[in-house]
Every structure is written in C-alpha cells, then in structure tokens.
Short mmCIF file of N, CA and C in Angstrom, two decimals:
data_model
loop_
_atom_site.label_atom_id
_atom_site.label_comp_id
_atom_site.label_asym_id
_atom_site.label_seq_id
_atom_site.Cartn_x
_atom_site.Cartn_y
_atom_site.Cartn_z
N MET Z 221 0.84 -1.18 0.00
CA MET Z 221 0.00 0.00 0.00
C MET Z 221 0.89 1.25 0.00
N LYS Z 222 0.55 2.20 -0.83
CA LYS Z 222 1.32 3.43 -0.94
C LYS Z 222 0.96 4.39 0.19
N THR Z 223 1.97 5.12 0.63
CA THR Z 223 1.74 6.16 1.62
C THR Z 223 1.72 7.50 0.91
N ASP Z 224 1.34 8.52 1.64
CA ASP Z 224 1.40 9.88 1.13
C ASP Z 224 2.83 10.38 1.26
N ILE Z 225 3.11 11.50 0.65
CA ILE Z 225 4.40 12.17 0.81
C ILE Z 225 4.39 12.78 2.21
N ARG Z 226 5.34 12.32 3.05
CA ARG Z 226 5.30 12.70 4.46
C ARG Z 226 6.42 13.63 4.91
N ASN Z 227 7.55 13.62 4.19
CA ASN Z 227 8.71 14.34 4.71
C ASN Z 227 9.76 14.54 3.60
N ARG Z 228 10.89 15.11 3.99
CA ARG Z 228 11.99 15.39 3.05
C ARG Z 228 12.49 14.10 2.40
N LYS Z 229 12.57 13.04 3.16
CA LYS Z 229 13.04 11.76 2.61
C LYS Z 229 12.13 11.30 1.46
N ASP Z 230 10.84 11.46 1.61
CA ASP Z 230 9.91 11.10 0.54
C ASP Z 230 10.07 12.02 -0.67
N ILE Z 231 10.30 13.31 -0.42
CA ILE Z 231 10.57 14.25 -1.51
C ILE Z 231 11.81 13.81 -2.29
N GLU Z 232 12.86 13.45 -1.58
CA GLU Z 232 14.10 13.00 -2.23
C GLU Z 232 13.85 11.74 -3.06
N LYS Z 233 13.08 10.82 -2.51
CA LYS Z 233 12.74 9.60 -3.25
C LYS Z 233 12.01 9.94 -4.55
N LEU Z 234 11.05 10.82 -4.47
CA LEU Z 234 10.28 11.24 -5.64
C LEU Z 234 11.17 11.93 -6.67
N VAL Z 235 11.92 12.91 -6.24
CA VAL Z 235 12.77 13.68 -7.15
C VAL Z 235 13.80 12.78 -7.82
N ASN Z 236 14.45 11.91 -7.06
CA ASN Z 236 15.45 11.01 -7.63
C ASN Z 236 14.83 10.08 -8.67
N ALA Z 237 13.70 9.50 -8.35
CA ALA Z 237 13.04 8.58 -9.29
C ALA Z 237 12.59 9.34 -10.55
N PHE Z 238 12.07 10.53 -10.37
CA PHE Z 238 11.62 11.33 -11.51
C PHE Z 238 12.77 11.67 -12.44
N TYR Z 239 13.87 12.16 -11.89
CA TYR Z 239 14.97 12.56 -12.76
C TYR Z 239 15.70 11.36 -13.38
N GLU Z 240 15.62 10.21 -12.78
CA GLU Z 240 16.15 9.01 -13.45
C GLU Z 240 15.37 8.74 -14.73
N LYS Z 241 14.07 8.97 -14.70
CA LYS Z 241 13.25 8.83 -15.91
C LYS Z 241 13.57 9.94 -16.92
N VAL Z 242 13.70 11.15 -16.43
CA VAL Z 242 13.96 12.31 -17.29
C VAL Z 242 15.26 12.14 -18.06
N LYS Z 243 16.31 11.72 -17.36
CA LYS Z 243 17.64 11.62 -17.98
C LYS Z 243 17.65 10.78 -19.24
N THR Z 244 16.83 9.76 -19.30
CA THR Z 244 16.83 8.85 -20.45
C THR Z 244 15.62 9.01 -21.35
N ASP Z 245 14.79 10.00 -21.06
CA ASP Z 245 13.58 10.18 -21.85
C ASP Z 245 13.90 10.67 -23.26
N GLU Z 246 13.26 10.07 -24.25
CA GLU Z 246 13.54 10.40 -25.65
C GLU Z 246 13.00 11.77 -26.07
N VAL Z 247 12.06 12.32 -25.33
CA VAL Z 247 11.49 13.62 -25.69
C VAL Z 247 12.20 14.77 -24.98
N ILE Z 248 12.49 14.62 -23.69
CA ILE Z 248 13.06 15.75 -22.95
C ILE Z 248 14.43 15.48 -22.33
N GLY Z 249 14.90 14.28 -22.38
CA GLY Z 249 16.19 13.96 -21.76
C GLY Z 249 17.32 14.85 -22.23
N TYR Z 250 17.36 15.10 -23.54
CA TYR Z 250 18.43 15.92 -24.11
C TYR Z 250 18.43 17.35 -23.57
N LEU Z 251 17.25 17.86 -23.19
CA LEU Z 251 17.18 19.21 -22.64
C LEU Z 251 18.03 19.33 -21.38
N PHE Z 252 18.02 18.29 -20.60
CA PHE Z 252 18.75 18.29 -19.34
C PHE Z 252 20.22 17.93 -19.53
N THR Z 253 20.48 16.94 -20.37
CA THR Z 253 21.85 16.45 -20.52
C THR Z 253 22.67 17.25 -21.52
N ASP Z 254 22.08 17.61 -22.65
CA ASP Z 254 22.84 18.25 -23.73
C ASP Z 254 22.67 19.76 -23.79
N VAL Z 255 21.49 20.26 -23.50
CA VAL Z 255 21.24 21.69 -23.63
C VAL Z 255 21.57 22.42 -22.32
N ALA Z 256 20.90 22.05 -21.24
CA ALA Z 256 21.15 22.70 -19.95
C ALA Z 256 22.43 22.19 -19.30
N LYS Z 257 22.86 21.00 -19.70
CA LYS Z 257 24.05 20.38 -19.12
C LYS Z 257 23.98 20.41 -17.58
N VAL Z 258 22.90 19.84 -17.09
CA VAL Z 258 22.60 19.87 -15.66
C VAL Z 258 23.71 19.16 -14.87
N ASN Z 259 24.15 19.82 -13.83
CA ASN Z 259 25.04 19.21 -12.84
C ASN Z 259 24.13 18.61 -11.78
N TRP Z 260 23.96 17.31 -11.81
CA TRP Z 260 22.98 16.64 -10.95
C TRP Z 260 23.32 16.79 -9.47
N GLU Z 261 24.60 16.89 -9.14
CA GLU Z 261 24.99 17.03 -7.73
C GLU Z 261 24.49 18.34 -7.13
N THR Z 262 24.35 19.37 -7.95
CA THR Z 262 23.82 20.63 -7.43
C THR Z 262 22.32 20.79 -7.73
N HIS Z 263 21.87 20.22 -8.84
CA HIS Z 263 20.47 20.38 -9.23
C HIS Z 263 19.52 19.61 -8.31
N LEU Z 264 19.85 18.37 -8.00
CA LEU Z 264 18.94 17.56 -7.18
C LEU Z 264 18.67 18.18 -5.81
N PRO Z 265 19.68 18.63 -5.07
CA PRO Z 265 19.36 19.27 -3.78
C PRO Z 265 18.48 20.52 -3.93
N LYS Z 266 18.66 21.26 -5.02
CA LYS Z 266 17.77 22.41 -5.26
C LYS Z 266 16.34 21.95 -5.45
N MET Z 267 16.17 20.84 -6.18
CA MET Z 267 14.82 20.32 -6.41
C MET Z 267 14.21 19.75 -5.14
N TYR Z 268 15.03 19.12 -4.30
CA TYR Z 268 14.50 18.66 -3.00
C TYR Z 268 13.97 19.87 -2.23
N ALA Z 269 14.77 20.92 -2.17
CA ALA Z 269 14.36 22.12 -1.42
C ALA Z 269 13.12 22.76 -2.05
N PHE Z 270 13.09 22.81 -3.39
CA PHE Z 270 11.95 23.41 -4.06
C PHE Z 270 10.65 22.68 -3.70
N TRP Z 271 10.63 21.36 -3.90
CA TRP Z 271 9.40 20.62 -3.66
C TRP Z 271 9.05 20.53 -2.17
N GLU Z 272 10.07 20.50 -1.31
CA GLU Z 272 9.79 20.52 0.12
C GLU Z 272 9.15 21.85 0.51
N THR Z 273 9.60 22.93 -0.11
CA THR Z 273 9.00 24.24 0.13
C THR Z 273 7.57 24.28 -0.38
N VAL Z 274 7.33 23.71 -1.56
CA VAL Z 274 5.98 23.69 -2.13
C VAL Z 274 5.02 22.90 -1.23
N ILE Z 275 5.44 21.74 -0.78
CA ILE Z 275 4.54 20.86 -0.03
C ILE Z 275 4.46 21.20 1.45
N PHE Z 276 5.63 21.43 2.06
CA PHE Z 276 5.66 21.59 3.52
C PHE Z 276 6.05 23.00 3.99
N ARG Z 277 6.37 23.88 3.04
CA ARG Z 277 6.79 25.25 3.34
C ARG Z 277 8.03 25.28 4.24
N SER Z 278 8.88 24.23 4.11
CA SER Z 278 10.02 24.13 5.01
C SER Z 278 11.35 23.87 4.30
N GLY Z 279 11.38 23.88 3.00
CA GLY Z 279 12.59 23.49 2.29
C GLY Z 279 13.63 24.57 2.14
N GLY Z 280 13.25 25.80 2.37
CA GLY Z 280 14.20 26.89 2.27
C GLY Z 280 14.64 27.22 0.85
N TYR Z 281 13.82 26.84 -0.13
CA TYR Z 281 14.18 27.11 -1.53
C TYR Z 281 14.16 28.60 -1.80
N THR Z 282 15.21 29.06 -2.47
CA THR Z 282 15.23 30.39 -3.04
C THR Z 282 15.74 30.23 -4.46
N GLY Z 283 15.09 30.84 -5.35
CA GLY Z 283 15.50 30.73 -6.74
C GLY Z 283 14.41 31.28 -7.64
N ASN Z 284 14.67 31.21 -8.93
CA ASN Z 284 13.73 31.73 -9.91
C ASN Z 284 13.58 30.70 -11.04
N PRO Z 285 12.63 29.77 -10.90
CA PRO Z 285 12.46 28.75 -11.93
C PRO Z 285 12.15 29.33 -13.31
N LEU Z 286 11.42 30.43 -13.35
CA LEU Z 286 11.08 31.04 -14.63
C LEU Z 286 12.34 31.49 -15.36
N ALA Z 287 13.23 32.17 -14.67
CA ALA Z 287 14.47 32.64 -15.29
C ALA Z 287 15.34 31.47 -15.73
N ALA Z 288 15.39 30.42 -14.92
CA ALA Z 288 16.20 29.26 -15.27
C ALA Z 288 15.73 28.62 -16.57
N HIS Z 289 14.42 28.56 -16.76
CA HIS Z 289 13.88 27.98 -18.00
C HIS Z 289 13.98 28.95 -19.17
N ALA Z 290 13.77 30.22 -18.90
CA ALA Z 290 13.81 31.23 -19.97
C ALA Z 290 15.17 31.29 -20.65
N LYS Z 291 16.23 31.06 -19.91
CA LYS Z 291 17.56 31.15 -20.52
C LYS Z 291 17.82 30.01 -21.52
N LEU Z 292 16.99 28.99 -21.50
CA LEU Z 292 17.14 27.88 -22.45
C LEU Z 292 16.40 28.11 -23.76
N VAL Z 293 15.46 29.05 -23.77
CA VAL Z 293 14.63 29.29 -24.96
C VAL Z 293 15.45 29.57 -26.22
N PRO Z 294 16.49 30.39 -26.16
CA PRO Z 294 17.26 30.62 -27.39
C PRO Z 294 18.04 29.38 -27.87
N LEU Z 295 18.17 28.39 -27.00
CA LEU Z 295 19.00 27.23 -27.31
C LEU Z 295 18.24 26.04 -27.88
N THR Z 296 16.93 25.97 -27.62
CA THR Z 296 16.17 24.78 -28.00
C THR Z 296 14.67 25.05 -27.92
N SER Z 297 13.90 24.11 -28.41
CA SER Z 297 12.45 24.20 -28.32
C SER Z 297 12.00 23.90 -26.90
N MET Z 298 11.20 24.79 -26.36
CA MET Z 298 10.63 24.61 -25.03
C MET Z 298 9.11 24.79 -25.15
N GLY Z 299 8.51 23.99 -26.04
CA GLY Z 299 7.10 24.13 -26.35
C GLY Z 299 6.20 23.25 -25.51
N ARG Z 300 4.95 23.24 -25.90
CA ARG Z 300 3.93 22.48 -25.17
C ARG Z 300 4.29 20.99 -25.08
N GLU Z 301 4.83 20.44 -26.16
CA GLU Z 301 5.19 19.01 -26.15
C GLU Z 301 6.18 18.68 -25.03
N GLN Z 302 7.17 19.52 -24.87
CA GLN Z 302 8.19 19.26 -23.84
C GLN Z 302 7.60 19.41 -22.43
N PHE Z 303 6.79 20.43 -22.23
CA PHE Z 303 6.19 20.61 -20.91
C PHE Z 303 5.17 19.52 -20.60
N ASP Z 304 4.41 19.08 -21.60
CA ASP Z 304 3.46 17.99 -21.38
C ASP Z 304 4.18 16.69 -21.03
N ARG Z 305 5.30 16.45 -21.68
CA ARG Z 305 6.07 15.24 -21.39
C ARG Z 305 6.63 15.30 -19.98
N TRP Z 306 7.20 16.45 -19.60
CA TRP Z 306 7.72 16.62 -18.25
C TRP Z 306 6.62 16.33 -17.23
N LEU Z 307 5.44 16.89 -17.48
CA LEU Z 307 4.32 16.72 -16.56
C LEU Z 307 3.85 15.26 -16.51
N MET Z 308 3.81 14.60 -17.65
CA MET Z 308 3.42 13.19 -17.68
C MET Z 308 4.39 12.34 -16.85
N LEU Z 309 5.67 12.58 -17.02
CA LEU Z 309 6.67 11.83 -16.25
C LEU Z 309 6.56 12.13 -14.76
N PHE Z 310 6.35 13.40 -14.42
CA PHE Z 310 6.24 13.78 -13.02
C PHE Z 310 5.01 13.12 -12.37
N ARG Z 311 3.87 13.28 -13.01
CA ARG Z 311 2.64 12.68 -12.46
C ARG Z 311 2.79 11.16 -12.32
N GLY Z 312 3.35 10.53 -13.36
CA GLY Z 312 3.52 9.09 -13.33
C GLY Z 312 4.42 8.65 -12.19
N THR Z 313 5.48 9.41 -11.94
CA THR Z 313 6.39 9.06 -10.85
C THR Z 313 5.70 9.21 -9.50
N VAL Z 314 4.95 10.29 -9.33
CA VAL Z 314 4.19 10.46 -8.08
C VAL Z 314 3.24 9.28 -7.91
N ASP Z 315 2.49 8.94 -8.95
CA ASP Z 315 1.51 7.86 -8.85
C ASP Z 315 2.16 6.51 -8.61
N ASP Z 316 3.36 6.30 -9.14
CA ASP Z 316 4.08 5.05 -8.91
C ASP Z 316 4.46 4.88 -7.44
N LEU Z 317 4.74 5.99 -6.77
CA LEU Z 317 5.34 5.92 -5.44
C LEU Z 317 4.42 6.29 -4.28
N PHE Z 318 3.45 7.17 -4.54
CA PHE Z 318 2.69 7.75 -3.43
C PHE Z 318 1.20 7.86 -3.76
N ALA Z 319 0.41 8.00 -2.70
CA ALA Z 319 -1.02 8.26 -2.83
C ALA Z 319 -1.46 9.04 -1.60
N GLY Z 320 -2.27 10.06 -1.84
CA GLY Z 320 -2.78 10.82 -0.71
C GLY Z 320 -2.87 12.30 -1.04
N GLU Z 321 -3.20 13.07 -0.03
CA GLU Z 321 -3.44 14.51 -0.18
C GLU Z 321 -2.20 15.25 -0.69
N HIS Z 322 -1.04 14.99 -0.10
CA HIS Z 322 0.18 15.67 -0.56
C HIS Z 322 0.56 15.22 -1.97
N ALA Z 323 0.34 13.95 -2.28
CA ALA Z 323 0.64 13.45 -3.63
C ALA Z 323 -0.22 14.17 -4.66
N GLU Z 324 -1.48 14.35 -4.37
CA GLU Z 324 -2.37 15.08 -5.29
C GLU Z 324 -1.96 16.55 -5.37
N HIS Z 325 -1.62 17.12 -4.23
CA HIS Z 325 -1.22 18.53 -4.21
C HIS Z 325 0.04 18.77 -5.03
N ILE Z 326 1.02 17.90 -4.92
CA ILE Z 326 2.27 18.10 -5.66
C ILE Z 326 2.03 17.97 -7.16
N LYS Z 327 1.14 17.08 -7.57
CA LYS Z 327 0.80 16.95 -9.00
C LYS Z 327 0.09 18.21 -9.50
N ASN Z 328 -0.82 18.73 -8.70
CA ASN Z 328 -1.51 19.97 -9.09
C ASN Z 328 -0.54 21.14 -9.18
N CYS Z 329 0.36 21.24 -8.22
CA CYS Z 329 1.36 22.31 -8.25
C CYS Z 329 2.28 22.17 -9.46
N ALA Z 330 2.67 20.96 -9.79
CA ALA Z 330 3.52 20.72 -10.96
C ALA Z 330 2.80 21.15 -12.24
N GLU Z 331 1.52 20.84 -12.33
CA GLU Z 331 0.76 21.24 -13.51
C GLU Z 331 0.67 22.77 -13.61
N ASP Z 332 0.36 23.41 -12.50
CA ASP Z 332 0.29 24.87 -12.50
C ASP Z 332 1.63 25.48 -12.90
N MET Z 333 2.71 24.96 -12.33
CA MET Z 333 4.03 25.48 -12.61
C MET Z 333 4.40 25.28 -14.08
N ALA Z 334 4.14 24.10 -14.62
CA ALA Z 334 4.45 23.83 -16.02
C ALA Z 334 3.67 24.77 -16.93
N ASN Z 335 2.40 24.98 -16.63
CA ASN Z 335 1.58 25.86 -17.46
C ASN Z 335 2.05 27.31 -17.40
N VAL Z 336 2.39 27.78 -16.23
CA VAL Z 336 2.84 29.17 -16.08
C VAL Z 336 4.19 29.37 -16.78
N ILE Z 337 5.14 28.47 -16.54
CA ILE Z 337 6.45 28.63 -17.16
C ILE Z 337 6.34 28.53 -18.67
N HIS Z 338 5.58 27.56 -19.17
CA HIS Z 338 5.40 27.44 -20.62
C HIS Z 338 4.81 28.72 -21.20
N ALA Z 339 3.76 29.22 -20.59
CA ALA Z 339 3.09 30.42 -21.10
C ALA Z 339 4.02 31.63 -21.08
N ARG Z 340 4.74 31.81 -20.01
CA ARG Z 340 5.61 32.99 -19.88
C ARG Z 340 6.78 32.95 -20.85
N ILE Z 341 7.46 31.82 -20.95
CA ILE Z 341 8.65 31.80 -21.81
C ILE Z 341 8.31 31.75 -23.29
N ASN Z 342 7.08 31.33 -23.60
CA ASN Z 342 6.63 31.26 -25.00
C ASN Z 342 5.66 32.38 -25.36
N HIS Z 343 5.43 33.30 -24.43
CA HIS Z 343 4.54 34.45 -24.65
C HIS Z 343 3.16 34.02 -25.11
N VAL Z 344 2.62 33.02 -24.39
CA VAL Z 344 1.29 32.49 -24.65
C VAL Z 344 0.36 33.03 -23.56
N PRO Z 345 -0.79 33.60 -23.95
CA PRO Z 345 -1.71 34.12 -22.91
C PRO Z 345 -2.30 32.99 -22.07
#
C-alpha cells in the first residue's frame, strides 16, 4: 500500500526517481543532458528544497524557476510538447510511489508550474 508524501526523505525519493526517468527520456532527456548540461549534484538538492518548500513550506528554496527555464529558450524548443512530457513523467512518478493529499497537491502544483512557465517563456496568454 502506498503512503502519502510525508517528509523530506519522501521528496528525495520522488525527485530522484523522476529525474532518473527524465535523464533517459527520448522527448526531454536531451534538454537536461545536452542543452542545460545539468550538474545533478547541485540540481537535485535544489529540487529537493523546491518541492519541500511547495509541499511543507520548510525546504528553504530560493530561486527563480522562470528565469532558469527562460535562458534555455534561445537554445532549444521549449514548447507544449516538452512541458506535457515533463508533466506526464512527473505525475507518473508520483503515482508510482505515493497516494494521498500531498501526492495530489504536488501533482496539481507541478501542472500549475508547467503551465505558467510554458506560457511565460513562450509568450502564450
């Protein structure tokens, strides 16, 4: 039986599993490995803090996700297809690992975030 997302350890489990899928994904993997050239040792702790802040308001995340994504726009396509794929992988990872109020909340927040970032960087109303 799946539990809900309860703490930082669960956030880390989710984020690690999600990015393992992302790294090898045929639609968006290259964005992380070849375009953004993500340093996973620094990126993953930022994502733990980000999602812990979203869910529990305790992660201490400071940053600007919109700016981080916007700087990639001149380098590659960051369209609806890429954001939909990211969201599909994220939701699927949450559903694979967790069930409950926080699990639903994190999926809703991810959808809102994907929609806002996509719209802003692509100048879509």
